[in-house]
Short mmCIF file of C-alpha atoms and ligand atoms in Angstrom, two decimals:
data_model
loop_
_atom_site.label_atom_id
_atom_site.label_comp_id
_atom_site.label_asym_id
_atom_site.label_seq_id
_atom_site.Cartn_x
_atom_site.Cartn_y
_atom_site.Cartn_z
CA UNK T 293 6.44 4.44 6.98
CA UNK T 294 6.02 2.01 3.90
CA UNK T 295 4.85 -1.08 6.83
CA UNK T 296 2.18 1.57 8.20
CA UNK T 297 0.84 2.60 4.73
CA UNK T 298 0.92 -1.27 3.70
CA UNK T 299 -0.73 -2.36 6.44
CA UNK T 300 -3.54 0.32 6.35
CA UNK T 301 -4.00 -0.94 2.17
CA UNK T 302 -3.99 -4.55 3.66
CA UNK T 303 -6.52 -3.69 6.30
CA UNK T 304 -8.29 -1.89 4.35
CA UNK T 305 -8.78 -5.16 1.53
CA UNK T 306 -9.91 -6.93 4.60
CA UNK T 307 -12.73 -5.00 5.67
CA UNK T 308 -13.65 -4.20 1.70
CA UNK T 309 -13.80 -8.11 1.96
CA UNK T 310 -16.71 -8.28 4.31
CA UNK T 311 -19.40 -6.89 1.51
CA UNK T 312 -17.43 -9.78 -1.01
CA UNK T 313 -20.87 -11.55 -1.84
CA UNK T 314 -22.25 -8.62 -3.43
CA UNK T 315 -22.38 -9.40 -7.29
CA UNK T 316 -19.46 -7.16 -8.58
CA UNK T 317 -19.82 -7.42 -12.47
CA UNK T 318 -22.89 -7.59 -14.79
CA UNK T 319 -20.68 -10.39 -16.83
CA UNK T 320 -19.90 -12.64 -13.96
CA UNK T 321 -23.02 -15.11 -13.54
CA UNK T 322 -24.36 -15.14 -10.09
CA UNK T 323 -23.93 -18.15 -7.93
CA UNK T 324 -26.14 -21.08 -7.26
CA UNK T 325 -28.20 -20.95 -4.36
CA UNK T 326 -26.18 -23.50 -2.92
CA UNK T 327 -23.05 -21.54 -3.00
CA UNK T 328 -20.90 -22.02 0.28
CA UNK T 329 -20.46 -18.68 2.10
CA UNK T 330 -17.37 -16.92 0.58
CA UNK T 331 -14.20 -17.76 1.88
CA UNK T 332 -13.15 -13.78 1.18
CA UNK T 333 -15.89 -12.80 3.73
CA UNK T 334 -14.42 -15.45 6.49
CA UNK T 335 -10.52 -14.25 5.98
CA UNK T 336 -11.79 -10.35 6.13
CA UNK T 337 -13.25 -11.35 9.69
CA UNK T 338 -10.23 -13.26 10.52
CA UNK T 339 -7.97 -10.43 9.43
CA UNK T 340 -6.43 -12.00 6.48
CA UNK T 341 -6.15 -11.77 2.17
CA UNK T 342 -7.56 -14.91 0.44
CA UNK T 343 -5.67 -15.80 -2.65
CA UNK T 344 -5.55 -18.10 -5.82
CA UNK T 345 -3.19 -17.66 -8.75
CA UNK T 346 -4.75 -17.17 -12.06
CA UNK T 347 -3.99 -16.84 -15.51
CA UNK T 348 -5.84 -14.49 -17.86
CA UNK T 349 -6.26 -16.81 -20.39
CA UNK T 350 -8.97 -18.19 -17.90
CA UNK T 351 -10.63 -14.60 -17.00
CA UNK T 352 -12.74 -15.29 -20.23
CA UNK T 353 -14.88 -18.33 -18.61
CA UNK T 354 -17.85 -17.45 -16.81
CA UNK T 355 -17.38 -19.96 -14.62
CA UNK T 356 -14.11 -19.56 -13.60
CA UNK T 357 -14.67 -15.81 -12.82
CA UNK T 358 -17.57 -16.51 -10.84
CA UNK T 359 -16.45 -18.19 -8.22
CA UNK T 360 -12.62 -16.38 -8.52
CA UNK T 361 -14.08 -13.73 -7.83
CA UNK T 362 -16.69 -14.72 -5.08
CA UNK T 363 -14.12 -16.37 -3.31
CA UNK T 364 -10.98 -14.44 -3.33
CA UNK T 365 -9.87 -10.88 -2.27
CA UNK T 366 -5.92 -11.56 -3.39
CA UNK T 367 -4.39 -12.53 -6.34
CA UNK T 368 -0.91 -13.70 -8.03
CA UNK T 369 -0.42 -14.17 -11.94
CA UNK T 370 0.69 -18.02 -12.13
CA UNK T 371 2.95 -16.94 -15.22
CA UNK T 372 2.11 -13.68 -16.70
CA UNK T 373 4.63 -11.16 -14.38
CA UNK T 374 7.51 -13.63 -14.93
CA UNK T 375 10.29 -12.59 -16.81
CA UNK T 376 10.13 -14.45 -19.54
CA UNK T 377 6.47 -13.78 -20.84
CA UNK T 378 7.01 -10.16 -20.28
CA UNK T 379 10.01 -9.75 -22.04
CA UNK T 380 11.24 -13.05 -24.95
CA UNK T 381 12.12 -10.62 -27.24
CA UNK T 382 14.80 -8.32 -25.65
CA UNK T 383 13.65 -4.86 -25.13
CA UNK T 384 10.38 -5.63 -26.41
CA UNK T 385 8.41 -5.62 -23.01
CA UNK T 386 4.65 -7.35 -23.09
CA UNK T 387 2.93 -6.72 -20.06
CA UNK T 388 -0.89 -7.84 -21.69
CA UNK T 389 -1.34 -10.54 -19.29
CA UNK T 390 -0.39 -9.33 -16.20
CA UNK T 391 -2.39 -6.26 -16.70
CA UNK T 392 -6.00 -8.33 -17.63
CA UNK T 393 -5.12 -9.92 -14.24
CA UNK T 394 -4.36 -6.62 -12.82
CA UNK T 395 -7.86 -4.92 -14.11
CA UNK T 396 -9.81 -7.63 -13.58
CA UNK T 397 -8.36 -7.86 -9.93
CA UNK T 398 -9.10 -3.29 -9.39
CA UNK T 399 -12.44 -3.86 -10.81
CA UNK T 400 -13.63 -6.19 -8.00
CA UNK T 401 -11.70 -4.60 -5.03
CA UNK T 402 -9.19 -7.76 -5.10
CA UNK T 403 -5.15 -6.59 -4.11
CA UNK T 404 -2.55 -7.97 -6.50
CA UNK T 405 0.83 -9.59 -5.83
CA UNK T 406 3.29 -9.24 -8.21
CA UNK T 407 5.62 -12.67 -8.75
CA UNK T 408 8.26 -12.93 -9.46
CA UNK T 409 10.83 -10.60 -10.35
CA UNK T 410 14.33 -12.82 -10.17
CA UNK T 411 13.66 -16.17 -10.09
CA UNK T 412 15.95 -19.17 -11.72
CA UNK T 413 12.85 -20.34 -14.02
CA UNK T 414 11.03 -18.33 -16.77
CA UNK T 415 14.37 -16.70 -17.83
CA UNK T 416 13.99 -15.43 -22.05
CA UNK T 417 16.56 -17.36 -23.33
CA UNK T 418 18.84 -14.19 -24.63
CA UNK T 419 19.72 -13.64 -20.87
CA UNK T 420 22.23 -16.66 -20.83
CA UNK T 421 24.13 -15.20 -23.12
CA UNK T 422 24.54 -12.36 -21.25
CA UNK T 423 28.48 -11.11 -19.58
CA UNK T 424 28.24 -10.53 -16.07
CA UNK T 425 28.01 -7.08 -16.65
CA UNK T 426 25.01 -7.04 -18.94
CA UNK T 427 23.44 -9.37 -16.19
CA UNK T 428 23.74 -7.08 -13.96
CA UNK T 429 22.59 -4.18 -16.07
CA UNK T 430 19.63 -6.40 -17.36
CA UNK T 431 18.50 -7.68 -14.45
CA UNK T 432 18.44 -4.46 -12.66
CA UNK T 433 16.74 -3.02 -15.83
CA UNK T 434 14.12 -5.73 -15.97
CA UNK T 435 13.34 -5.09 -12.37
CA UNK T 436 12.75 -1.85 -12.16
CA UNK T 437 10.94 -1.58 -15.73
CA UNK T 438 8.42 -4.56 -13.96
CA UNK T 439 8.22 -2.74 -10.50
CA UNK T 440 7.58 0.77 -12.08
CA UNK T 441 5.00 -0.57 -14.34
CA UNK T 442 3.36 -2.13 -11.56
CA UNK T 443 3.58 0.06 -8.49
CA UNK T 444 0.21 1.09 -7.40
CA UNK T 445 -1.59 -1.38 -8.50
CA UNK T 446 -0.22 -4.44 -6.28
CA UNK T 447 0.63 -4.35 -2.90
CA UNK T 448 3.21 -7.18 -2.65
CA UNK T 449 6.10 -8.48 -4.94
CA UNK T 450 7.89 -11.73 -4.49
CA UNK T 451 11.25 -10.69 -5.32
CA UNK T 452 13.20 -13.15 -5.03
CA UNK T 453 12.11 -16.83 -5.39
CA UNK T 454 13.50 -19.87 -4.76
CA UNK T 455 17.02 -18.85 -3.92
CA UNK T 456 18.25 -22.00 -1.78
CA UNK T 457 19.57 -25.24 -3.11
CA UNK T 458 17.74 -27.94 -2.00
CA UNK T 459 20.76 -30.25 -1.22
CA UNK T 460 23.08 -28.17 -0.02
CA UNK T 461 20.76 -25.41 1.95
CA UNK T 462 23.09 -22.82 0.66
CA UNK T 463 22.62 -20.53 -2.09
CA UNK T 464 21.40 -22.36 -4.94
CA UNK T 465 24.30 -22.24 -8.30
CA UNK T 466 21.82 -19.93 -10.94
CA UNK T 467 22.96 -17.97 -13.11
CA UNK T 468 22.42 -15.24 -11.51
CA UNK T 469 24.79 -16.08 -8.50
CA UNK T 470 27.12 -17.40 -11.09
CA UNK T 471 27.58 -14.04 -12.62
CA UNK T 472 26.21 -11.96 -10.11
CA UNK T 473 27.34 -13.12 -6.58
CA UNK T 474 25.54 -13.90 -3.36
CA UNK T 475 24.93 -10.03 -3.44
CA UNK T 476 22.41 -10.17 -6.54
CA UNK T 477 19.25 -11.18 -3.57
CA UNK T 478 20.23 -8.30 -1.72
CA UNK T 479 20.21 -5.67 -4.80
CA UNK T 480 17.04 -7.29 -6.03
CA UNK T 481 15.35 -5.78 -2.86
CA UNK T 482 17.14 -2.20 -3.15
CA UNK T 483 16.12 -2.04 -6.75
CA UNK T 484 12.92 -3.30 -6.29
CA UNK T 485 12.36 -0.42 -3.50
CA UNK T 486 13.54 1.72 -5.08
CA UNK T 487 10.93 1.01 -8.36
CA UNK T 488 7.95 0.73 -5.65
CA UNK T 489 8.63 1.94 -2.14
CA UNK T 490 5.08 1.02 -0.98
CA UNK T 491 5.34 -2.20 -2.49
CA UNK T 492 5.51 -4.77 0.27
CA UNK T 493 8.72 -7.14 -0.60
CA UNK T 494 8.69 -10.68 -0.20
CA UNK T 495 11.39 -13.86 -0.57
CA UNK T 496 9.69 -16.69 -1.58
CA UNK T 497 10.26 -20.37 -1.35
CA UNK T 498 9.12 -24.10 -1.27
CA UNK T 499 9.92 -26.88 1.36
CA UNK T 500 10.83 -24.61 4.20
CA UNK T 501 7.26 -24.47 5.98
CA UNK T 502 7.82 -26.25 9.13
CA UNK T 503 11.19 -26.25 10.89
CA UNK T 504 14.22 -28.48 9.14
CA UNK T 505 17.60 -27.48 6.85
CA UNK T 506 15.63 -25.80 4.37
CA UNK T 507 13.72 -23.14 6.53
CA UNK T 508 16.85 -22.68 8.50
CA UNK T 509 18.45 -22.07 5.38
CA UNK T 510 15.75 -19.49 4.60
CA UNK T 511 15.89 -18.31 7.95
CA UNK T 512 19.17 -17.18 7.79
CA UNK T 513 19.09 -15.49 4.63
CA UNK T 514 16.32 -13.10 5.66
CA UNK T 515 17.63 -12.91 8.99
CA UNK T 516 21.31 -11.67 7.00
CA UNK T 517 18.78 -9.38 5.25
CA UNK T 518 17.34 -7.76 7.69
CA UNK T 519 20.66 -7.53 9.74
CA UNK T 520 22.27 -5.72 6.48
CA UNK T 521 19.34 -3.39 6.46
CA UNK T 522 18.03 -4.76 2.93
CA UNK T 523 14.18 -3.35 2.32
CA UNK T 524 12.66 -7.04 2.79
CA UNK T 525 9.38 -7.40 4.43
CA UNK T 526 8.30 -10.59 4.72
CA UNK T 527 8.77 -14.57 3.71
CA UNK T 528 6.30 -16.53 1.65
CA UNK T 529 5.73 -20.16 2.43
CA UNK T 530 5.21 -22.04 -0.82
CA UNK T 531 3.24 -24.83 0.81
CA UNK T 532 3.30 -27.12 -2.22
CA UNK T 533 2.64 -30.22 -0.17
CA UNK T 534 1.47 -34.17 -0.33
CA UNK T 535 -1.37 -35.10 1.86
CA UNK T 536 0.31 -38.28 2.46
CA UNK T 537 3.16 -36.08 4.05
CA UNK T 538 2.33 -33.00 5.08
CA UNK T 539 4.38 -30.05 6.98
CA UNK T 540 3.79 -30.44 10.89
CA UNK T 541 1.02 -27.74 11.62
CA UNK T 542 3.10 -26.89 15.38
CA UNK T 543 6.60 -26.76 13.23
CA UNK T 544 4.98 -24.28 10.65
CA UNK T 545 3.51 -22.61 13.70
CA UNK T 546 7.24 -21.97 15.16
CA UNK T 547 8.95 -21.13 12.08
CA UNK T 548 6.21 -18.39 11.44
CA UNK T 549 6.85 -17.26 14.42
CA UNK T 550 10.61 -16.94 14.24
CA UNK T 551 10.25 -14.78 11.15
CA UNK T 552 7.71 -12.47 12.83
CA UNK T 553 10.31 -12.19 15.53
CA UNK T 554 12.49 -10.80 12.98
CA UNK T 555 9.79 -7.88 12.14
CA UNK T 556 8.56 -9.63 9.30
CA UNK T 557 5.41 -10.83 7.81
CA UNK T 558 5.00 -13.90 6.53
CA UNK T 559 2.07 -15.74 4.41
CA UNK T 560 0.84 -18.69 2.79
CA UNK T 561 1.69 -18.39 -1.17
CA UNK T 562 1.07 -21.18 -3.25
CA UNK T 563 -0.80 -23.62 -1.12
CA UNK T 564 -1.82 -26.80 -3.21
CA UNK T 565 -2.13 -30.43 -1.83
CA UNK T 566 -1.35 -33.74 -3.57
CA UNK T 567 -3.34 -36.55 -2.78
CA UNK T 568 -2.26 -38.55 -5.92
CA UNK T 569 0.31 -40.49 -4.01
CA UNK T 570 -1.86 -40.64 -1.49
CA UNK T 571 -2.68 -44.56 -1.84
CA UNK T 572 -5.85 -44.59 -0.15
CA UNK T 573 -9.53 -44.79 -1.53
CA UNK T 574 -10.68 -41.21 -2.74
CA UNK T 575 -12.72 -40.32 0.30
CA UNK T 576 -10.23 -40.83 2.34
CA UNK T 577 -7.95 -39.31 0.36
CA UNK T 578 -9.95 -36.14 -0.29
CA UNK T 579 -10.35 -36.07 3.83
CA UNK T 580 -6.47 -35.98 5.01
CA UNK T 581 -6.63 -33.33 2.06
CA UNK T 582 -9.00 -31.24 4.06
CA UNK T 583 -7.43 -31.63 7.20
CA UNK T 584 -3.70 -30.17 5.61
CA UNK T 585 -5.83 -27.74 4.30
CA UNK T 586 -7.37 -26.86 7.31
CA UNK T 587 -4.23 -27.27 9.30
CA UNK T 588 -1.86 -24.82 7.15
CA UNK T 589 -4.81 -22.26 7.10
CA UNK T 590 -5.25 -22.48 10.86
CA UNK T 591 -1.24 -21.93 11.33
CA UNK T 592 -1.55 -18.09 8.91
CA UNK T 593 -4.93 -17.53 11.00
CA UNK T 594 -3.16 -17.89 14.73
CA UNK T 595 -0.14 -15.74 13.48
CA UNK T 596 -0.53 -12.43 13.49
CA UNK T 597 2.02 -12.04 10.94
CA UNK T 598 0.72 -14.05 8.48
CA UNK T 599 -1.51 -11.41 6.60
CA UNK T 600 -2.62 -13.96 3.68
CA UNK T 601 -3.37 -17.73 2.14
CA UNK T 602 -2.71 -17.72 -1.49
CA UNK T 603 -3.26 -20.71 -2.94
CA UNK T 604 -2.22 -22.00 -6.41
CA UNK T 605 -4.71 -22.51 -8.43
CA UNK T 606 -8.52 -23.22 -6.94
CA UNK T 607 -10.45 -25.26 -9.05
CA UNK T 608 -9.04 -28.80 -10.09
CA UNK T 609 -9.59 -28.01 -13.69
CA UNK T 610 -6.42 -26.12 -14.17
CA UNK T 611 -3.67 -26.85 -12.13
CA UNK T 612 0.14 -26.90 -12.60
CA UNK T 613 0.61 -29.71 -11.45
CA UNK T 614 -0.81 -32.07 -13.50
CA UNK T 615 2.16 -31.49 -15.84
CA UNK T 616 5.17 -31.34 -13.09
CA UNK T 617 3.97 -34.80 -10.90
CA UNK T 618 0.86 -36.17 -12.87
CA UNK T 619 -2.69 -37.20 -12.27
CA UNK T 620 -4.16 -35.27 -9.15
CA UNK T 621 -6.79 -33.27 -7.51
CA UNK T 622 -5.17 -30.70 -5.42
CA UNK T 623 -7.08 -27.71 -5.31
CA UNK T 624 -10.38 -26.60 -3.45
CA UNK T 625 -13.31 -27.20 -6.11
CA UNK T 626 -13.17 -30.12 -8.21
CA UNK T 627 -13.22 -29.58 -12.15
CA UNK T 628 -16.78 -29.23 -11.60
CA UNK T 629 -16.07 -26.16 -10.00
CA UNK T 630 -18.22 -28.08 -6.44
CA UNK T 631 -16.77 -27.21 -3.48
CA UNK T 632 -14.59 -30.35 -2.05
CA UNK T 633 -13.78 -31.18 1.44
CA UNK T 634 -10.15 -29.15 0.88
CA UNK T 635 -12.61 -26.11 0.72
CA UNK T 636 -14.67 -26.73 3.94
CA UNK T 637 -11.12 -27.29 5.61
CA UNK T 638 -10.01 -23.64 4.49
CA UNK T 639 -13.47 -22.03 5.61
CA UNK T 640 -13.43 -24.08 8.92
CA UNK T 641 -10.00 -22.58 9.63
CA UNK T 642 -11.07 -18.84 8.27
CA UNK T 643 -13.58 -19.29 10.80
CA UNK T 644 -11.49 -21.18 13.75
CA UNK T 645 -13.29 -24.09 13.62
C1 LIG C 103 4.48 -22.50 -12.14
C2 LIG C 103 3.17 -22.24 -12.84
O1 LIG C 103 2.13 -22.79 -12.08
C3 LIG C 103 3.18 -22.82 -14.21
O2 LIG C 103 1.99 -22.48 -14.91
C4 LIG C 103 4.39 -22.28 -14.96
O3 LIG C 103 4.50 -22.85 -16.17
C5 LIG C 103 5.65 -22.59 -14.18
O4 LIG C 103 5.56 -22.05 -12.91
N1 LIG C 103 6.88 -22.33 -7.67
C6 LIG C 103 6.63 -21.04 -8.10
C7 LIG C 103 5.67 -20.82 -9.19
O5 LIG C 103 7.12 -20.08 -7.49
O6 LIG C 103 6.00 -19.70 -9.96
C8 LIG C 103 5.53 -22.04 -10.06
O7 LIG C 103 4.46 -21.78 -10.95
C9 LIG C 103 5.25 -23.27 -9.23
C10 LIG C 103 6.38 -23.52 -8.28
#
């Protein structure tokens, strides 16, 4: 029942999507003339949610809304629904910036997705002093305080993120399956379902997008989900990748559909694309950027499981990371907020070009 009343709110965003371009708030300055058609309008025709992380901070520049909101019909907080901001003080709860993204989002017909309830990052620091069994209490707690707050007003939660060890391909050693066990992923979903039923529930993780050790590894934990009858409904694909070594668009192509085969959706969820390792002049550069873009897009647009591209960040003034592997470009628009090649790659792929 949940997947048919999802589905209908997802279809539904999509075909809200098509009348995207008209203006949608007397405070958000219209575009130039020589705005590029919205990508929101393309992904509505191709059946698919258009996203970009934001952070609320942002939400007060005119410029930044404007073409947020011209461009996207889907939208995760970067930081804001993260444990940590929401709760540094213990039992002091502070959802402020989640919900600005949240009302901002309603007002303009976008569709929120939450992120992310248990992940090893963006802990408060009072949880690792925690016993086991006020983990477990906490966790569960924190959970179902987030998901009850939320439910209604986003249609996805990434759950669990970033559960697999990159080395080993089994479950990474966090805290949480320190104290917790392997079973903590599975009672993050139950929880979670039980806080939102309607919510759609995600895992999410990076370096798994084509096929290799790390989406087997994936694989096979959703596949154990699923099998053990855990309320999971879909993967997302981080997609943080290097234009100078991107995923294999066939191999991303296969492992989406291996996950569809196991009733699941699957989507794009933090798409960003590092050229500065790239080593070649900037044109060029910017041009192998477009084509991953383009590429990645084209894989979610074929699958008809993949219901949406989020990407992380879109405009090359703010991106995260600048401060986790330096100097870059990696979004769509440059810090100019001009559409770059990256963008036309996106559209092209929206469109089946
Ligand atoms: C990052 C944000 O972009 C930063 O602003 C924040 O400080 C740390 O987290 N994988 C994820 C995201 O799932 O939550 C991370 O976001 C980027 C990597």
């Amino acid at each position: 029942m949940k997947r048919v009343l999802a589905a209908a709110v997802l279809a539904l965003a999509a075909c809200g999507s098509k009348n995207a371009s008209t203006p949608t708030s007397p405070t958000t300055a219209p575009p130039p003339a020589a705005e590029p058609d919205p990508l929101r309008a393309a992904a509505g025709t191709a059946g698919k949610l258009v996203g970009t992380a934001v952070q609320s901070a942002f939400l007060t520049d005119s410029r930044y809304t404007a073409v947020f909101a011209r461009h996207f019909d889907y939208v995760t907080a970067e930081y804001e629904m993260k444990w940590d901001p929401i709760e540094r003080a213990r039992g002091a709860e502070d959802f402020s910036g989640g919900d600005a993204i949240a009302n901002f989002a309603a007002a303009r017909g976008m569709r929120v997705k939450g992120h992310a309830l248990v992940w090893h990052q963006a802990v408060p620091s009072w949880v690792a002093g925690l016993s086991a069994a006020e983990l477990r209490t906490e966790l569960e707690r924190h959970i179902r305080s987030v998901a009850s707050h939320y439910r209604g007003r986003v249609v996805a939660w990434d759950v669990v993120n970033e559960a697999i060890d990159d080395t080993t391909s089994g479950l990474r050693d966090s805290m949480f399956r320190q104290k917790l066990g392997d079973r903590y992923i599975a009672d993050a979903f139950r929880v979670a379902h039980e806080a939102d039923p309607q919510a759609l529930l995600f895992y999410n993780d990076y370096g798994g997008e084509a096929l290799g050790g790390k989406s087997d590894a994936i694989f096979s934990l959703v596949k154990g989900l699923v099998d053990q009858g855990v309320p999971i409904d879909g993967v997302g694909l981080q997609m943080h990748v290097r234009a100078a070594a991107p995923p294999d668009e066939a191999g991303v192509a296969a492992n989406m559909r291996r996950i569809a085969a196991l009733g699941l959706r699957v989507n794009i969820s933090e798409m960003d694309v590092r050229v500065g390792d790239a080593g070649g002049a900037t044109a060029a550069n910017l041009d192998r950027q477009r084509s991953v873009y383009r590429s990645m897009v084209a894989a979610c647009v074929a699958e008809p499981a993949c219901d949406a591209a989020t990407f992380w960040g879109f405009t090359d003034a703010h991106s995260w990371i600048y401060s986790a592997y330096g100097a870059d470009a990696p979004l769509l628009f440059d810090a100019q907020y001009a559409p770059k090649p990256a963008f036309y790659g996106v559209l092209d792929a929206l469109m089946h070009r």
